Short mmCIF file of C-alpha atoms in Angstrom, two decimals:
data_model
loop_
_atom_site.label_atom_id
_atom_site.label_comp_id
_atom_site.label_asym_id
_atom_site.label_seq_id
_atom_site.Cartn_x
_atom_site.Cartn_y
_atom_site.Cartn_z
CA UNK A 1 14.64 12.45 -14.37
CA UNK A 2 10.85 12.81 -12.51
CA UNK A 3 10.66 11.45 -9.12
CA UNK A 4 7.38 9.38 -7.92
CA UNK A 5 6.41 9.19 -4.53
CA UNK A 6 4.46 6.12 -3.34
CA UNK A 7 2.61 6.53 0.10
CA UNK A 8 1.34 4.34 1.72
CA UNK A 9 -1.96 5.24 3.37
CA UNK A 10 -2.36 6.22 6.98
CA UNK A 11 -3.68 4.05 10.04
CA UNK A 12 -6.91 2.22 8.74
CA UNK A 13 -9.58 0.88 11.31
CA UNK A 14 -8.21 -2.91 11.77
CA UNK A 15 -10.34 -4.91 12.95
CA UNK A 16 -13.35 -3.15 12.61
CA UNK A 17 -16.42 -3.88 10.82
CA UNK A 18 -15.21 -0.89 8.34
CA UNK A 19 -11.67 -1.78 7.40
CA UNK A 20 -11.61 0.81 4.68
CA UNK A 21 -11.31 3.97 6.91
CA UNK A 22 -8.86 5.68 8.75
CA UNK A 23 -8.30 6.02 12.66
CA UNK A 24 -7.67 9.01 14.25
CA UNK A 25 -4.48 8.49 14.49
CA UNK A 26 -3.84 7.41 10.12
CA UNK A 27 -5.92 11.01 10.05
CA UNK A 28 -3.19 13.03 11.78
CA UNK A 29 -0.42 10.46 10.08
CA UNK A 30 -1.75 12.35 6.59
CA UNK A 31 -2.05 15.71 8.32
CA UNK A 32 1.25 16.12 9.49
CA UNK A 33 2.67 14.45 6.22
CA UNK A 34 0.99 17.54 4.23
CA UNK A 35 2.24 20.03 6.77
CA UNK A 36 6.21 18.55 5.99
CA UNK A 37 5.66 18.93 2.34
CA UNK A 38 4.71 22.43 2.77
CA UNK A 39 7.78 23.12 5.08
CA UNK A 40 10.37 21.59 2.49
CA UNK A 41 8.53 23.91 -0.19
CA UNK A 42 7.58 20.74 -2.45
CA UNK A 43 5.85 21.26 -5.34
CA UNK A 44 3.86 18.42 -6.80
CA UNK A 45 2.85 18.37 -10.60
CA UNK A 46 0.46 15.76 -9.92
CA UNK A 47 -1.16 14.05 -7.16
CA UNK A 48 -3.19 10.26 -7.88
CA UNK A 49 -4.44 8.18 -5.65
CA UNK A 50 -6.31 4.91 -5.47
CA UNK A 51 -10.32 4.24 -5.07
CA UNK A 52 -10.36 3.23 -1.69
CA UNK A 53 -11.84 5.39 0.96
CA UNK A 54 -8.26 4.88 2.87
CA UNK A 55 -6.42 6.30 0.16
CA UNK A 56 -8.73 8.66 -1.20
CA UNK A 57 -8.77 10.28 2.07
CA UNK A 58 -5.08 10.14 2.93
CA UNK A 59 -4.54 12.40 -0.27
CA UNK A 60 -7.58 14.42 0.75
CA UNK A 61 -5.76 15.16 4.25
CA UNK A 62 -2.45 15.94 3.20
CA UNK A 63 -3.31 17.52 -0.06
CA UNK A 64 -5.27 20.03 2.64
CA UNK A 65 -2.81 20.35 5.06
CA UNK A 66 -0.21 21.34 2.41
CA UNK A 67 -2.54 24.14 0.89
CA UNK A 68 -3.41 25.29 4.67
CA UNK A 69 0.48 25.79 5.09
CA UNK A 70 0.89 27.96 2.65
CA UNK A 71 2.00 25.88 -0.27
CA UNK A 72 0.11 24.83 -3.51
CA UNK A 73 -0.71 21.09 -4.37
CA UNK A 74 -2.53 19.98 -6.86
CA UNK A 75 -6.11 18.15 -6.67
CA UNK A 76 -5.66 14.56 -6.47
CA UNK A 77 -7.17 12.43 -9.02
CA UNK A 78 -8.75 9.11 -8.74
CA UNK A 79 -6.63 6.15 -10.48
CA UNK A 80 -8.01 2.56 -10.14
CA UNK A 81 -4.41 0.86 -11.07
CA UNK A 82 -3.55 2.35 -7.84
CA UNK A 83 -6.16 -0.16 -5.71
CA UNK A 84 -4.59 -2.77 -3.45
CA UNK A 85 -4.81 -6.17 -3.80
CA UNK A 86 -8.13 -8.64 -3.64
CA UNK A 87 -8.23 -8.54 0.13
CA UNK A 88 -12.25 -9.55 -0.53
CA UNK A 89 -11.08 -12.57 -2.42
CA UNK A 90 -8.08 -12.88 -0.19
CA UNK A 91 -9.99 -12.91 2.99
CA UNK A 92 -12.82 -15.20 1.58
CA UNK A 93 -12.38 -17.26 -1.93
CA UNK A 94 -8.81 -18.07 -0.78
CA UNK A 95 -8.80 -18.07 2.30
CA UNK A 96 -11.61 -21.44 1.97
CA UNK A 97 -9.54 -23.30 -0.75
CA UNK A 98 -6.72 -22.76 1.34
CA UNK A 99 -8.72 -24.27 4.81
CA UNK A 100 -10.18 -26.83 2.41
CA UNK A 101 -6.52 -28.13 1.04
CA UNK A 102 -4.63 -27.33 4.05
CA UNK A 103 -6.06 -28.46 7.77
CA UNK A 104 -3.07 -26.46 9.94
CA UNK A 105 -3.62 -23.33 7.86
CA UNK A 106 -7.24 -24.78 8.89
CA UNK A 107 -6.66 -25.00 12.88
CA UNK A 108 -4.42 -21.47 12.21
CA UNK A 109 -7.81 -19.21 10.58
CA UNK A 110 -10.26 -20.79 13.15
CA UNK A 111 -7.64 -20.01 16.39
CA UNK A 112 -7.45 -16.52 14.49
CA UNK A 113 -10.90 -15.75 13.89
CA UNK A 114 -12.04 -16.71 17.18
CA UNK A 115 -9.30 -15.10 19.19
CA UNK A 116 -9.75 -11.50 20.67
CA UNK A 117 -8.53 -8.23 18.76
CA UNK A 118 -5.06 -7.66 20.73
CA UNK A 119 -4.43 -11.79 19.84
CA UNK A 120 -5.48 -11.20 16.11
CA UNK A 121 -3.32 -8.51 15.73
CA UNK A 122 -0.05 -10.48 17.01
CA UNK A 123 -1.18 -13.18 15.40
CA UNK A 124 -2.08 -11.27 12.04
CA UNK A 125 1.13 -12.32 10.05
CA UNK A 126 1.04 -15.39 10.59
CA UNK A 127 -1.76 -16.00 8.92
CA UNK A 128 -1.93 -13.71 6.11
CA UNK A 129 1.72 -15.00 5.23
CA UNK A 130 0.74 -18.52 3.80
CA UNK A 131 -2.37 -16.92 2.15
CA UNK A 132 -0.21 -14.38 0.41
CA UNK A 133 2.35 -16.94 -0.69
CA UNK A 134 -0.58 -19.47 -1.61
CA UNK A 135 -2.01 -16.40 -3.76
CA UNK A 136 1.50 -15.95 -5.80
CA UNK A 137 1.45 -19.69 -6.59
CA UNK A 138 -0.08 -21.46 -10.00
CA UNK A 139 -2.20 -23.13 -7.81
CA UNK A 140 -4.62 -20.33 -7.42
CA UNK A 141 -4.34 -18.88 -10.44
CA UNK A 142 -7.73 -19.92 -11.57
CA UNK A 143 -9.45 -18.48 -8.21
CA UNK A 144 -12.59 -16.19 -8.77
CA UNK A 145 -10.75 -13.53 -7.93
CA UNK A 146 -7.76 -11.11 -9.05
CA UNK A 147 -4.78 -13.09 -9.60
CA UNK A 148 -1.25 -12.05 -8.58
CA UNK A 149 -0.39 -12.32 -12.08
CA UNK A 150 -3.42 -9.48 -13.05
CA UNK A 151 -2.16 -7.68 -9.41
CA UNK A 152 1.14 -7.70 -10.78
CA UNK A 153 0.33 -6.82 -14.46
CA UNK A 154 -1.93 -3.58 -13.05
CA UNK A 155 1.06 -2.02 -10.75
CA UNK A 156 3.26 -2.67 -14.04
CA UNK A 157 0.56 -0.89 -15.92
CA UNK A 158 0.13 2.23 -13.73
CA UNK A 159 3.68 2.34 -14.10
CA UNK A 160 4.61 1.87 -17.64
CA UNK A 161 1.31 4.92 -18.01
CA UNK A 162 3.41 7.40 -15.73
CA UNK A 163 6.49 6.84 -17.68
CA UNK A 164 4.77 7.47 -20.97
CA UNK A 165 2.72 10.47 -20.06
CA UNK A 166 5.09 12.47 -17.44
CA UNK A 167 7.67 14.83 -18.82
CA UNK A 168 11.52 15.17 -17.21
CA UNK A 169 12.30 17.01 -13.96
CA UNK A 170 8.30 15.92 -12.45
CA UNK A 171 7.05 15.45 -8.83
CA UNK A 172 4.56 12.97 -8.81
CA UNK A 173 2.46 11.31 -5.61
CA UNK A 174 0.42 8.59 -5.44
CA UNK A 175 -1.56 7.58 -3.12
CA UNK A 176 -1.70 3.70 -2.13
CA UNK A 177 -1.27 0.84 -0.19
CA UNK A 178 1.44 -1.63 0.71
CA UNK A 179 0.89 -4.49 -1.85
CA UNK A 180 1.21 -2.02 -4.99
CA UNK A 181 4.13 -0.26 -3.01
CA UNK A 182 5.65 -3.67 -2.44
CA UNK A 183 5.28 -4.30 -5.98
CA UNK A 184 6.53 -1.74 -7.22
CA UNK A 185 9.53 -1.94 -5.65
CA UNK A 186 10.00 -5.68 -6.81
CA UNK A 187 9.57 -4.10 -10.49
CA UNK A 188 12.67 -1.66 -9.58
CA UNK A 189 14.56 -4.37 -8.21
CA UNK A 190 13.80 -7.01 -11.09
CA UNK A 191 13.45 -9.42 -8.25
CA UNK A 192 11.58 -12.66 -7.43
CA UNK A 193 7.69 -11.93 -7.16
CA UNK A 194 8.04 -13.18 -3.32
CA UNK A 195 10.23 -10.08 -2.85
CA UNK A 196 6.84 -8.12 -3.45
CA UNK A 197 5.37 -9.79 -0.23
CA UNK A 198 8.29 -9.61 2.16
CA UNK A 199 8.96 -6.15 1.49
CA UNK A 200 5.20 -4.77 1.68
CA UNK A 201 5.20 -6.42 5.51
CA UNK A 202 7.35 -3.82 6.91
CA UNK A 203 6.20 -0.77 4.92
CA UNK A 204 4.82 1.37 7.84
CA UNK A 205 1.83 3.94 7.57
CA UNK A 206 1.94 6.92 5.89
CA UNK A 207 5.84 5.88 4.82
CA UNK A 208 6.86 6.99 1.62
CA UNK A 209 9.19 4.97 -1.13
CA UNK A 210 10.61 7.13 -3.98
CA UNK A 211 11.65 6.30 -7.19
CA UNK A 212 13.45 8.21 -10.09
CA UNK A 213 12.47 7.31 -13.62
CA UNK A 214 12.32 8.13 -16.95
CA UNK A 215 10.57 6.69 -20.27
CA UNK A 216 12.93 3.89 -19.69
CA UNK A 217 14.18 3.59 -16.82
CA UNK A 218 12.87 3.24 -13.23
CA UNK A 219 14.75 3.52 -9.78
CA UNK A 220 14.33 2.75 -6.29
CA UNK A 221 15.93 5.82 -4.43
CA UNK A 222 14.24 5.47 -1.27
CA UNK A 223 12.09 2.85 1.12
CA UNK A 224 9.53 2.91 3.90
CA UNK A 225 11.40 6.45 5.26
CA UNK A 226 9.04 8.42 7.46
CA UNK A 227 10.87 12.11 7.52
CA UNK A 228 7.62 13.75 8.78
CA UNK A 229 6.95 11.67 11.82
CA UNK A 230 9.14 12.82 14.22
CA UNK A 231 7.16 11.18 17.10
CA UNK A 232 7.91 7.49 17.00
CA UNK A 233 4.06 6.99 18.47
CA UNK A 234 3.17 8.06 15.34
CA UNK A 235 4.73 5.15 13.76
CA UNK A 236 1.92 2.24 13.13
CA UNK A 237 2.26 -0.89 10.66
CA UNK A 238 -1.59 -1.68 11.15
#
């Protein structure tokens, strides 16, 4: 069997007017994650990782830190299955159609929007949890944006490509975020498609979730682990 590694990307900039970057701290999150690897003497075959400037630069840093340890990794390569979910659409097609059919969810995104960062952060979940579930449902299927049902279709896709191509006995990375990790471990699970949601809330930064798999089959081995950050103030969810 090949094992895939799916990590999540280090600390972003929440909040910001640049979501799609990484704090200091996500920086050192991918650092020290590189410097592990190189430790335990892994050997990647092949490192992927989405488009976004968050991931793209979380395989950047930890592909480097690896090398700079003394152990070879492979250049990562760009793969646009690997992309996270709408959040564009998510943040502004649905989120209106939501406020227009729904006037708590309403009251909820003003009281949000308005409120200061430290009471947008606490009160983060609880608003991106009805979108979410809102976005799984047949009601928004017909949005002008990605569908879960394309969302779903693309992790399944990157998937099914990796089983096809890789060989037996592989070490493969990618490079992500937490909707395609969450949905990837629904796939392994063959569970309900709101499994995909609930487990993508508590995948923390820089975590990694491993799976064994073959041509035909595909494993969950391992979820949301975090071997190379000892320090628990290195341990972020946003």
């Amino acid at each position: 069997m090949s094992v895939l590694t799916l990590v999540r990307h280090g600390q972003a900039s929440f909040f910001d007017a640049n979501y799609d970057q990484l704090s200091p701290l996500g920086e050192r999150q991918m650092r020290v994650l590189g410097e592990y690897w190189a430790r335990r003497g892994l050997r990647l075959d092949e490192v992927y990782t989405g488009p976004r400037v968050r991931q793209k630069r979380s395989a950047e840093l930890a592909v480097s830190a690896c090398r700079q340890s003394g152990q070879a990794c492979p250049e990562p390569e760009v793969l646009e299955e690997l992309d996270e979910y709408d959040l564009k659409g998510l943040t502004s097609v649905l989120l209106q159609e939501l406020c227009r059919k729904d006037a708590e969810f309403a009251r909820l995104a003003q009281r949000h929007l308005s409120g200061q960062a430290d009471e947008r952060l606490r009160n983060f979940q609880g608003l991106f949890e009805p979108l979410l579930l809102y976005w799984q449902s047949p009601a928004a299927a017909s949005l002008d944006m990605e569908s879960w049902t394309a969302f779903s279709a693309r992790v399944r896709r990157a998937i099914r490509q990796l089983q096809e191509q890789i060989g037996t006995g592989q070490q493969i990375a990618f490079f992500t975020s937490g909707g395609f990790i969450g949905a990837a471990a629904q796939l392994a699970l063959a569970a309900p498609d709101r499994t995909a949601l609930e487990l993508h809330w508590r995948l923390r930064n820089g975590s990694l979730t491993e799976f064994a798999f073959t041509r035909d089959r595909f494993t969950l081995d391992s979820f949301n682990t975090l071997p190379h950050l000892d320090d628990p103030a290195l341990w972020t969810y946003r």
